[in-house]
């Protein structure tokens, strides 16, 4: 055996046993949705981590190591590391998943409810809802009759007000859809009446609800929970002053 092959052989052996990083995403086997709060443990080295709120994980391992995945709402599973390609891990849920049922009414998402409202008020959101005064038609550029109608007619002004009311209600429904009692209670563990009191005092705005990621939104709730527990009576509306009537 040539002497120059010995160092190469040793380097290859060292590379084979060297630690590297294994990453991937954990999914629900039934719904294919990403799962958070999954414990990932390298049974060979003893190292353990939790995956992120997006279901992503990264852990040190080498080829041949065994990784165990566990989560309270899913059955545990173990896989062997064969290479360092990203892994897609599927865990079977413990509970039996019910068939999805579409219910009309309050359980519709805010966007679906807004679509239904727009269909019901087609005159408000239809052709007459034209903010442009100038119209481009076959004869060239002209004035939009619909826009003039909305500007100067009484019913047009009323329609504009009603559109504003519908849009404002839609934004409140978007907030309620994400900032709901089941979700907030799961984070704060507050019971009634404190749960309702907390949600009324620290209700987020529409911009935060529609732009914040899961991590930022949960942090917002937890930070406000600390403020609430320190000063539970903060932001309370003062009682109305007592009015005495002179009956004489």
C-alpha positions as protocol buffer text, in pm:
chain_id: "A"
residue {
  index: 1
  type: UNK
  ca { x: 0 y: 0 z: 0 }
}
residue {
  index: 2
  type: UNK
  ca { x: 139 y: 338 z: -99 }
}
residue {
  index: 3
  type: UNK
  ca { x: 222 y: 572 z: 190 }
}
residue {
  index: 4
  type: UNK
  ca { x: 36 y: 870 z: 44 }
}
residue {
  index: 5
  type: UNK
  ca { x: -291 y: 673 z: 58 }
}
residue {
  index: 6
  type: UNK
  ca { x: -276 y: 640 z: 438 }
}
residue {
  index: 7
  type: UNK
  ca { x: -345 y: 1009 z: 519 }
}
residue {
  index: 8
  type: UNK
  ca { x: -628 y: 1016 z: 265 }
}
residue {
  index: 9
  type: UNK
  ca { x: -783 y: 707 z: 417 }
}
residue {
  index: 10
  type: UNK
  ca { x: -762 y: 856 z: 766 }
}
residue {
  index: 11
  type: UNK
  ca { x: -920 y: 1182 z: 648 }
}
residue {
  index: 12
  type: UNK
  ca { x: -1209 y: 997 z: 490 }
}
residue {
  index: 13
  type: UNK
  ca { x: -1267 y: 799 z: 809 }
}
residue {
  index: 14
  type: UNK
  ca { x: -1263 y: 1116 z: 1017 }
}
residue {
  index: 15
  type: UNK
  ca { x: -1511 y: 1282 z: 783 }
}
residue {
  index: 16
  type: UNK
  ca { x: -1740 y: 984 z: 812 }
}
residue {
  index: 17
  type: UNK
  ca { x: -1751 y: 1007 z: 1188 }
}
residue {
  index: 18
  type: UNK
  ca { x: -1756 y: 1389 z: 1208 }
}
residue {
  index: 19
  type: UNK
  ca { x: -2062 y: 1565 z: 1343 }
}
residue {
  index: 20
  type: UNK
  ca { x: -2272 y: 1759 z: 1093 }
}
residue {
  index: 21
  type: UNK
  ca { x: -2616 y: 1923 z: 1095 }
}
residue {
  index: 22
  type: UNK
  ca { x: -2938 y: 1748 z: 1004 }
}
residue {
  index: 23
  type: UNK
  ca { x: -3235 y: 1975 z: 934 }
}
residue {
  index: 24
  type: UNK
  ca { x: -3591 y: 1934 z: 817 }
}
residue {
  index: 25
  type: UNK
  ca { x: -3961 y: 2001 z: 877 }
}
residue {
  index: 26
  type: UNK
  ca { x: -4214 y: 1804 z: 1084 }
}
residue {
  index: 27
  type: UNK
  ca { x: -4565 y: 1757 z: 938 }
}
residue {
  index: 28
  type: UNK
  ca { x: -4896 y: 1612 z: 1054 }
}
residue {
  index: 29
  type: UNK
  ca { x: -4939 y: 1283 z: 868 }
}
residue {
  index: 30
  type: UNK
  ca { x: -5313 y: 1329 z: 815 }
}
residue {
  index: 31
  type: UNK
  ca { x: -5340 y: 1696 z: 724 }
}
residue {
  index: 32
  type: UNK
  ca { x: -4982 y: 1763 z: 602 }
}
residue {
  index: 33
  type: UNK
  ca { x: -4984 y: 2078 z: 819 }
}
residue {
  index: 34
  type: UNK
  ca { x: -4662 y: 2180 z: 992 }
}
residue {
  index: 35
  type: UNK
  ca { x: -4631 y: 2085 z: 1361 }
}
residue {
  index: 36
  type: UNK
  ca { x: -4464 y: 2298 z: 1627 }
}
residue {
  index: 37
  type: UNK
  ca { x: -4344 y: 2210 z: 1980 }
}
residue {
  index: 38
  type: UNK
  ca { x: -4184 y: 1884 z: 1858 }
}
residue {
  index: 39
  type: UNK
  ca { x: -3894 y: 1749 z: 2062 }
}
residue {
  index: 40
  type: UNK
  ca { x: -3607 y: 1619 z: 1848 }
}
residue {
  index: 41
  type: UNK
  ca { x: -3352 y: 1400 z: 2029 }
}
residue {
  index: 42
  type: UNK
  ca { x: -3038 y: 1240 z: 1895 }
}
residue {
  index: 43
  type: UNK
  ca { x: -3052 y: 903 z: 2073 }
}
residue {
  index: 44
  type: UNK
  ca { x: -2688 y: 835 z: 1986 }
}
residue {
  index: 45
  type: UNK
  ca { x: -2534 y: 1157 z: 2124 }
}
residue {
  index: 46
  type: UNK
  ca { x: -2807 y: 1252 z: 2371 }
}
residue {
  index: 47
  type: UNK
  ca { x: -2844 y: 1601 z: 2226 }
}
residue {
  index: 48
  type: UNK
  ca { x: -3202 y: 1735 z: 2204 }
}
residue {
  index: 49
  type: UNK
  ca { x: -3374 y: 2044 z: 2060 }
}
residue {
  index: 50
  type: UNK
  ca { x: -3726 y: 2173 z: 1990 }
}
residue {
  index: 51
  type: UNK
  ca { x: -3840 y: 2268 z: 1643 }
}
residue {
  index: 52
  type: UNK
  ca { x: -3963 y: 2619 z: 1556 }
}
residue {
  index: 53
  type: UNK
  ca { x: -4319 y: 2751 z: 1526 }
}
residue {
  index: 54
  type: UNK
  ca { x: -4287 y: 2687 z: 1152 }
}
residue {
  index: 55
  type: UNK
  ca { x: -4214 y: 2319 z: 1216 }
}
residue {
  index: 56
  type: UNK
  ca { x: -3846 y: 2349 z: 1121 }
}
residue {
  index: 57
  type: UNK
  ca { x: -3564 y: 2180 z: 1315 }
}
residue {
  index: 58
  type: UNK
  ca { x: -3186 y: 2154 z: 1303 }
}
residue {
  index: 59
  type: UNK
  ca { x: -2971 y: 1922 z: 1515 }
}
residue {
  index: 60
  type: UNK
  ca { x: -2614 y: 1797 z: 1518 }
}
residue {
  index: 61
  type: UNK
  ca { x: -2582 y: 1435 z: 1403 }
}
residue {
  index: 62
  type: UNK
  ca { x: -2377 y: 1200 z: 1191 }
}
residue {
  index: 63
  type: UNK
  ca { x: -2464 y: 920 z: 953 }
}
residue {
  index: 64
  type: UNK
  ca { x: -2599 y: 624 z: 1147 }
}
residue {
  index: 65
  type: UNK
  ca { x: -2738 y: 829 z: 1439 }
}
residue {
  index: 66
  type: UNK
  ca { x: -3101 y: 772 z: 1541 }
}
residue {
  index: 67
  type: UNK
  ca { x: -3332 y: 1074 z: 1583 }
}
residue {
  index: 68
  type: UNK
  ca { x: -3649 y: 1052 z: 1793 }
}
residue {
  index: 69
  type: UNK
  ca { x: -3941 y: 1292 z: 1735 }
}
residue {
  index: 70
  type: UNK
  ca { x: -4203 y: 1341 z: 2007 }
}
residue {
  index: 71
  type: UNK
  ca { x: -4501 y: 1572 z: 2056 }
}
residue {
  index: 72
  type: UNK
  ca { x: -4790 y: 1540 z: 2306 }
}
residue {
  index: 73
  type: UNK
  ca { x: -5061 y: 1538 z: 2039 }
}
residue {
  index: 74
  type: UNK
  ca { x: -4884 y: 1292 z: 1806 }
}
residue {
  index: 75
  type: UNK
  ca { x: -4730 y: 947 z: 1821 }
}
residue {
  index: 76
  type: UNK
  ca { x: -4352 y: 945 z: 1853 }
}
residue {
  index: 77
  type: UNK
  ca { x: -4133 y: 823 z: 1569 }
}
residue {
  index: 78
  type: UNK
  ca { x: -3765 y: 737 z: 1521 }
}
residue {
  index: 79
  type: UNK
  ca { x: -3557 y: 760 z: 1204 }
}
residue {
  index: 80
  type: UNK
  ca { x: -3194 y: 681 z: 1118 }
}
residue {
  index: 81
  type: UNK
  ca { x: -2970 y: 943 z: 958 }
}
residue {
  index: 82
  type: UNK
  ca { x: -2863 y: 814 z: 617 }
}
residue {
  index: 83
  type: UNK
  ca { x: -2729 y: 1142 z: 472 }
}
residue {
  index: 84
  type: UNK
  ca { x: -2746 y: 1515 z: 533 }
}
residue {
  index: 85
  type: UNK
  ca { x: -3029 y: 1596 z: 293 }
}
residue {
  index: 86
  type: UNK
  ca { x: -3325 y: 1792 z: 448 }
}
residue {
  index: 87
  type: UNK
  ca { x: -3579 y: 1560 z: 610 }
}
residue {
  index: 88
  type: UNK
  ca { x: -3958 y: 1563 z: 590 }
}
residue {
  index: 89
  type: UNK
  ca { x: -4087 y: 1392 z: 905 }
}
residue {
  index: 90
  type: UNK
  ca { x: -4455 y: 1293 z: 931 }
}
residue {
  index: 91
  type: UNK
  ca { x: -4610 y: 1221 z: 1273 }
}
residue {
  index: 92
  type: UNK
  ca { x: -4945 y: 1049 z: 1314 }
}
residue {
  index: 93
  type: UNK
  ca { x: -5191 y: 1239 z: 1538 }
}
residue {
  index: 94
  type: UNK
  ca { x: -5310 y: 1068 z: 1855 }
}
residue {
  index: 95
  type: UNK
  ca { x: -5667 y: 1194 z: 1830 }
}
residue {
  index: 96
  type: UNK
  ca { x: -5893 y: 1085 z: 1547 }
}
residue {
  index: 97
  type: UNK
  ca { x: -5932 y: 1373 z: 1307 }
}
residue {
  index: 98
  type: UNK
  ca { x: -6296 y: 1448 z: 1225 }
}
residue {
  index: 99
  type: UNK
  ca { x: -6406 y: 1514 z: 870 }
}
residue {
  index: 100
  type: UNK
  ca { x: -6396 y: 1881 z: 776 }
}
residue {
  index: 101
  type: UNK
  ca { x: -6744 y: 2033 z: 770 }
}
residue {
  index: 102
  type: UNK
  ca { x: -6817 y: 2370 z: 614 }
}
residue {
  index: 103
  type: UNK
  ca { x: -7067 y: 2566 z: 821 }
}
residue {
  index: 104
  type: UNK
  ca { x: -7235 y: 2877 z: 690 }
}
residue {
  index: 105
  type: UNK
  ca { x: -7253 y: 3186 z: 906 }
}
residue {
  index: 106
  type: UNK
  ca { x: -7028 y: 3281 z: 1194 }
}
residue {
  index: 107
  type: UNK
  ca { x: -6772 y: 3005 z: 1134 }
}
residue {
  index: 108
  type: UNK
  ca { x: -6680 y: 3137 z: 790 }
}
residue {
  index: 109
  type: UNK
  ca { x: -6351 y: 3320 z: 764 }
}
residue {
  index: 110
  type: UNK
  ca { x: -6371 y: 3702 z: 755 }
}
residue {
  index: 111
  type: UNK
  ca { x: -6275 y: 3701 z: 386 }
}
residue {
  index: 112
  type: UNK
  ca { x: -6558 y: 3461 z: 300 }
}
residue {
  index: 113
  type: UNK
  ca { x: -6804 y: 3667 z: 504 }
}
residue {
  index: 114
  type: UNK
  ca { x: -6692 y: 3982 z: 322 }
}
residue {
  index: 115
  type: UNK
  ca { x: -6743 y: 3811 z: -15 }
}
residue {
  index: 116
  type: UNK
  ca { x: -7097 y: 3715 z: 89 }
}
residue {
  index: 117
  type: UNK
  ca { x: -7165 y: 4070 z: 207 }
}
residue {
  index: 118
  type: UNK
  ca { x: -7037 y: 4214 z: -120 }
}
residue {
  index: 119
  type: UNK
  ca { x: -7268 y: 3983 z: -315 }
}
residue {
  index: 120
  type: UNK
  ca { x: -7563 y: 4094 z: -101 }
}
residue {
  index: 121
  type: UNK
  ca { x: -7475 y: 4462 z: -152 }
}
residue {
  index: 122
  type: UNK
  ca { x: -7377 y: 4430 z: -516 }
}
residue {
  index: 123
  type: UNK
  ca { x: -7484 y: 4785 z: -593 }
}
residue {
  index: 124
  type: UNK
  ca { x: -7234 y: 4916 z: -338 }
}
residue {
  index: 125
  type: UNK
  ca { x: -6940 y: 4706 z: -459 }
}
residue {
  index: 126
  type: UNK
  ca { x: -7042 y: 4669 z: -821 }
}
residue {
  index: 127
  type: UNK
  ca { x: -7008 y: 4903 z: -1122 }
}
residue {
  index: 128
  type: UNK
  ca { x: -7126 y: 5210 z: -926 }
}
residue {
  index: 129
  type: UNK
  ca { x: -6826 y: 5170 z: -693 }
}
residue {
  index: 130
  type: UNK
  ca { x: -6595 y: 5356 z: -929 }
}
residue {
  index: 131
  type: UNK
  ca { x: -6355 y: 5605 z: -765 }
}
residue {
  index: 132
  type: UNK
  ca { x: -6232 y: 5744 z: -1100 }
}
residue {
  index: 133
  type: UNK
  ca { x: -6403 y: 6047 z: -1253 }
}
residue {
  index: 134
  type: UNK
  ca { x: -6246 y: 5981 z: -1593 }
}
residue {
  index: 135
  type: UNK
  ca { x: -6352 y: 5683 z: -1798 }
}
residue {
  index: 136
  type: UNK
  ca { x: -6179 y: 5537 z: -2104 }
}
residue {
  index: 137
  type: UNK
  ca { x: -6431 y: 5409 z: -2358 }
}
residue {
  index: 138
  type: UNK
  ca { x: -6472 y: 5353 z: -2733 }
}
residue {
  index: 139
  type: UNK
  ca { x: -6519 y: 5726 z: -2788 }
}
residue {
  index: 140
  type: UNK
  ca { x: -6210 y: 5825 z: -2591 }
}
residue {
  index: 141
  type: UNK
  ca { x: -6179 y: 5971 z: -2243 }
}
residue {
  index: 142
  type: UNK
  ca { x: -6499 y: 6093 z: -2074 }
}
residue {
  index: 143
  type: UNK
  ca { x: -6662 y: 6153 z: -1737 }
}
residue {
  index: 144
  type: UNK
  ca { x: -6776 y: 5852 z: -1536 }
}
residue {
  index: 145
  type: UNK
  ca { x: -7148 y: 5885 z: -1473 }
}
residue {
  index: 146
  type: UNK
  ca { x: -7124 y: 5633 z: -1188 }
}
residue {
  index: 147
  type: UNK
  ca { x: -6851 y: 5836 z: -1016 }
}
residue {
  index: 148
  type: UNK
  ca { x: -7052 y: 6158 z: -1049 }
}
residue {
  index: 149
  type: UNK
  ca { x: -7356 y: 5980 z: -910 }
}
residue {
  index: 150
  type: UNK
  ca { x: -7161 y: 5861 z: -607 }
}
residue {
  index: 151
  type: UNK
  ca { x: -7019 y: 6209 z: -549 }
}
residue {
  index: 152
  type: UNK
  ca { x: -7335 y: 6416 z: -572 }
}
residue {
  index: 153
  type: UNK
  ca { x: -7638 y: 6196 z: -507 }
}
residue {
  index: 154
  type: UNK
  ca { x: -7772 y: 6137 z: -160 }
}
residue {
  index: 155
  type: UNK
  ca { x: -7797 y: 5763 z: -212 }
}
residue {
  index: 156
  type: UNK
  ca { x: -7436 y: 5765 z: -334 }
}
residue {
  index: 157
  type: UNK
  ca { x: -7318 y: 5931 z: -13 }
}
residue {
  index: 158
  type: UNK
  ca { x: -7520 y: 5681 z: 189 }
}
residue {
  index: 159
  type: UNK
  ca { x: -7363 y: 5397 z: -8 }
}
residue {
  index: 160
  type: UNK
  ca { x: -7016 y: 5531 z: 69 }
}
residue {
  index: 161
  type: UNK
  ca { x: -7099 y: 5543 z: 440 }
}
residue {
  index: 162
  type: UNK
  ca { x: -7235 y: 5189 z: 431 }
}
residue {
  index: 163
  type: UNK
  ca { x: -6921 y: 5068 z: 252 }
}
residue {
  index: 164
  type: UNK
  ca { x: -6716 y: 5226 z: 531 }
}
residue {
  index: 165
  type: UNK
  ca { x: -6924 y: 5047 z: 794 }
}
residue {
  index: 166
  type: UNK
  ca { x: -6890 y: 4712 z: 616 }
}
residue {
  index: 167
  type: UNK
  ca { x: -6512 y: 4752 z: 576 }
}
residue {
  index: 168
  type: UNK
  ca { x: -6471 y: 4851 z: 944 }
}
residue {
  index: 169
  type: UNK
  ca { x: -6677 y: 4548 z: 1052 }
}
residue {
  index: 170
  type: UNK
  ca { x: -6464 y: 4325 z: 830 }
}
residue {
  index: 171
  type: UNK
  ca { x: -6144 y: 4445 z: 1002 }
}
residue {
  index: 172
  type: UNK
  ca { x: -6292 y: 4370 z: 1345 }
}
residue {
  index: 173
  type: UNK
  ca { x: -6386 y: 4019 z: 1228 }
}
residue {
  index: 174
  type: UNK
  ca { x: -6029 y: 3964 z: 1107 }
}
residue {
  index: 175
  type: UNK
  ca { x: -5906 y: 4054 z: 1457 }
}
residue {
  index: 176
  type: UNK
  ca { x: -6163 y: 3825 z: 1622 }
}
residue {
  index: 177
  type: UNK
  ca { x: -6071 y: 3540 z: 1387 }
}
residue {
  index: 178
  type: UNK
  ca { x: -5707 y: 3536 z: 1499 }
}
residue {
  index: 179
  type: UNK
  ca { x: -5737 y: 3684 z: 1851 }
}
residue {
  index: 180
  type: UNK
  ca { x: -6001 y: 3434 z: 1966 }
}
residue {
  index: 181
  type: UNK
  ca { x: -6066 y: 3299 z: 2316 }
}
residue {
  index: 182
  type: UNK
  ca { x: -5944 y: 2944 z: 2251 }
}
residue {
  index: 183
  type: UNK
  ca { x: -5613 y: 3069 z: 2111 }
}
residue {
  index: 184
  type: UNK
  ca { x: -5554 y: 3332 z: 2380 }
}
residue {
  index: 185
  type: UNK
  ca { x: -5648 y: 3096 z: 2664 }
}
residue {
  index: 186
  type: UNK
  ca { x: -5404 y: 2836 z: 2533 }
}
residue {
  index: 187
  type: UNK
  ca { x: -5123 y: 3091 z: 2568 }
}
residue {
  index: 188
  type: UNK
  ca { x: -5228 y: 3278 z: 2884 }
}
residue {
  index: 189
  type: UNK
  ca { x: -5412 y: 2996 z: 3072 }
}
residue {
  index: 190
  type: UNK
  ca { x: -5649 y: 3262 z: 3205 }
}
residue {
  index: 191
  type: UNK
  ca { x: -6000 y: 3163 z: 3313 }
}
residue {
  index: 192
  type: UNK
  ca { x: -6317 y: 3368 z: 3297 }
}
residue {
  index: 193
  type: UNK
  ca { x: -6382 y: 3648 z: 3380 }
}
residue {
  index: 194
  type: UNK
  ca { x: -6011 y: 3739 z: 3362 }
}
residue {
  index: 195
  type: UNK
  ca { x: -5980 y: 3599 z: 3009 }
}
residue {
  index: 196
  type: UNK
  ca { x: -6248 y: 3832 z: 2870 }
}
residue {
  index: 197
  type: UNK
  ca { x: -6112 y: 4123 z: 3073 }
}
residue {
  index: 198
  type: UNK
  ca { x: -5760 y: 4066 z: 2937 }
}
residue {
  index: 199
  type: UNK
  ca { x: -5879 y: 4034 z: 2576 }
}
residue {
  index: 200
  type: UNK
  ca { x: -6080 y: 4355 z: 2598 }
}
residue {
  index: 201
  type: UNK
  ca { x: -5793 y: 4557 z: 2748 }
}
residue {
  index: 202
  type: UNK
  ca { x: -5517 y: 4429 z: 2520 }
}
residue {
  index: 203
  type: UNK
  ca { x: -5704 y: 4377 z: 2194 }
}
residue {
  index: 204
  type: UNK
  ca { x: -5456 y: 4408 z: 1902 }
}
residue {
  index: 205
  type: UNK
  ca { x: -5507 y: 4632 z: 1602 }
}
residue {
  index: 206
  type: UNK
  ca { x: -5585 y: 4524 z: 1247 }
}
residue {
  index: 207
  type: UNK
  ca { x: -5233 y: 4603 z: 1123 }
}
residue {
  index: 208
  type: UNK
  ca { x: -5064 y: 4383 z: 1386 }
}
residue {
  index: 209
  type: UNK
  ca { x: -5304 y: 4094 z: 1326 }
}
residue {
  index: 210
  type: UNK
  ca { x: -5248 y: 4095 z: 951 }
}
residue {
  index: 211
  type: UNK
  ca { x: -4870 y: 4150 z: 948 }
}
residue {
  index: 212
  type: UNK
  ca { x: -4728 y: 3973 z: 1256 }
}
residue {
  index: 213
  type: UNK
  ca { x: -4600 y: 3617 z: 1226 }
}
residue {
  index: 214
  type: UNK
  ca { x: -4690 y: 3347 z: 1477 }
}
residue {
  index: 215
  type: UNK
  ca { x: -4383 y: 3412 z: 1692 }
}
residue {
  index: 216
  type: UNK
  ca { x: -4438 y: 3791 z: 1703 }
}
residue {
  index: 217
  type: UNK
  ca { x: -4811 y: 3753 z: 1772 }
}
residue {
  index: 218
  type: UNK
  ca { x: -4759 y: 3508 z: 2059 }
}
residue {
  index: 219
  type: UNK
  ca { x: -4487 y: 3733 z: 2203 }
}
residue {
  index: 220
  type: UNK
  ca { x: -4732 y: 4025 z: 2189 }
}
residue {
  index: 221
  type: UNK
  ca { x: -4987 y: 3828 z: 2394 }
}
residue {
  index: 222
  type: UNK
  ca { x: -4730 y: 3706 z: 2648 }
}
residue {
  index: 223
  type: UNK
  ca { x: -4578 y: 4052 z: 2700 }
}
residue {
  index: 224
  type: UNK
  ca { x: -4921 y: 4203 z: 2759 }
}
residue {
  index: 225
  type: UNK
  ca { x: -5006 y: 3915 z: 2992 }
}
residue {
  index: 226
  type: UNK
  ca { x: -4713 y: 4019 z: 3213 }
}
residue {
  index: 227
  type: UNK
  ca { x: -4846 y: 4376 z: 3218 }
}
residue {
  index: 228
  type: UNK
  ca { x: -5195 y: 4251 z: 3298 }
}
residue {
  index: 229
  type: UNK
  ca { x: -5080 y: 4032 z: 3587 }
}
residue {
  index: 230
  type: UNK
  ca { x: -4877 y: 4322 z: 3732 }
}
residue {
  index: 231
  type: UNK
  ca { x: -5165 y: 4570 z: 3703 }
}
residue {
  index: 232
  type: UNK
  ca { x: -5493 y: 4384 z: 3645 }
}
residue {
  index: 233
  type: UNK
  ca { x: -5697 y: 4700 z: 3702 }
}
residue {
  index: 234
  type: UNK
  ca { x: -5512 y: 4909 z: 3444 }
}
residue {
  index: 235
  type: UNK
  ca { x: -5709 y: 5054 z: 3151 }
}
residue {
  index: 236
  type: UNK
  ca { x: -6037 y: 5017 z: 3337 }
}
residue {
  index: 237
  type: UNK
  ca { x: -6309 y: 5265 z: 3255 }
}
residue {
  index: 238
  type: UNK
  ca { x: -6379 y: 5486 z: 3559 }
}
residue {
  index: 239
  type: UNK
  ca { x: -6730 y: 5459 z: 3703 }
}
residue {
  index: 240
  type: UNK
  ca { x: -6985 y: 5712 z: 3590 }
}
residue {
  index: 241
  type: UNK
  ca { x: -7026 y: 6007 z: 3827 }
}
residue {
  index: 242
  type: UNK
  ca { x: -7330 y: 5995 z: 4047 }
}
residue {
  index: 243
  type: UNK
  ca { x: -7596 y: 6242 z: 3937 }
}
residue {
  index: 244
  type: UNK
  ca { x: -7834 y: 6374 z: 4195 }
}
residue {
  index: 245
  type: UNK
  ca { x: -8168 y: 6497 z: 4073 }
}
residue {
  index: 246
  type: UNK
  ca { x: -8350 y: 6772 z: 4249 }
}
residue {
  index: 247
  type: UNK
  ca { x: -8707 y: 6648 z: 4269 }
}
residue {
  index: 248
  type: UNK
  ca { x: -8830 y: 6962 z: 4445 }
}
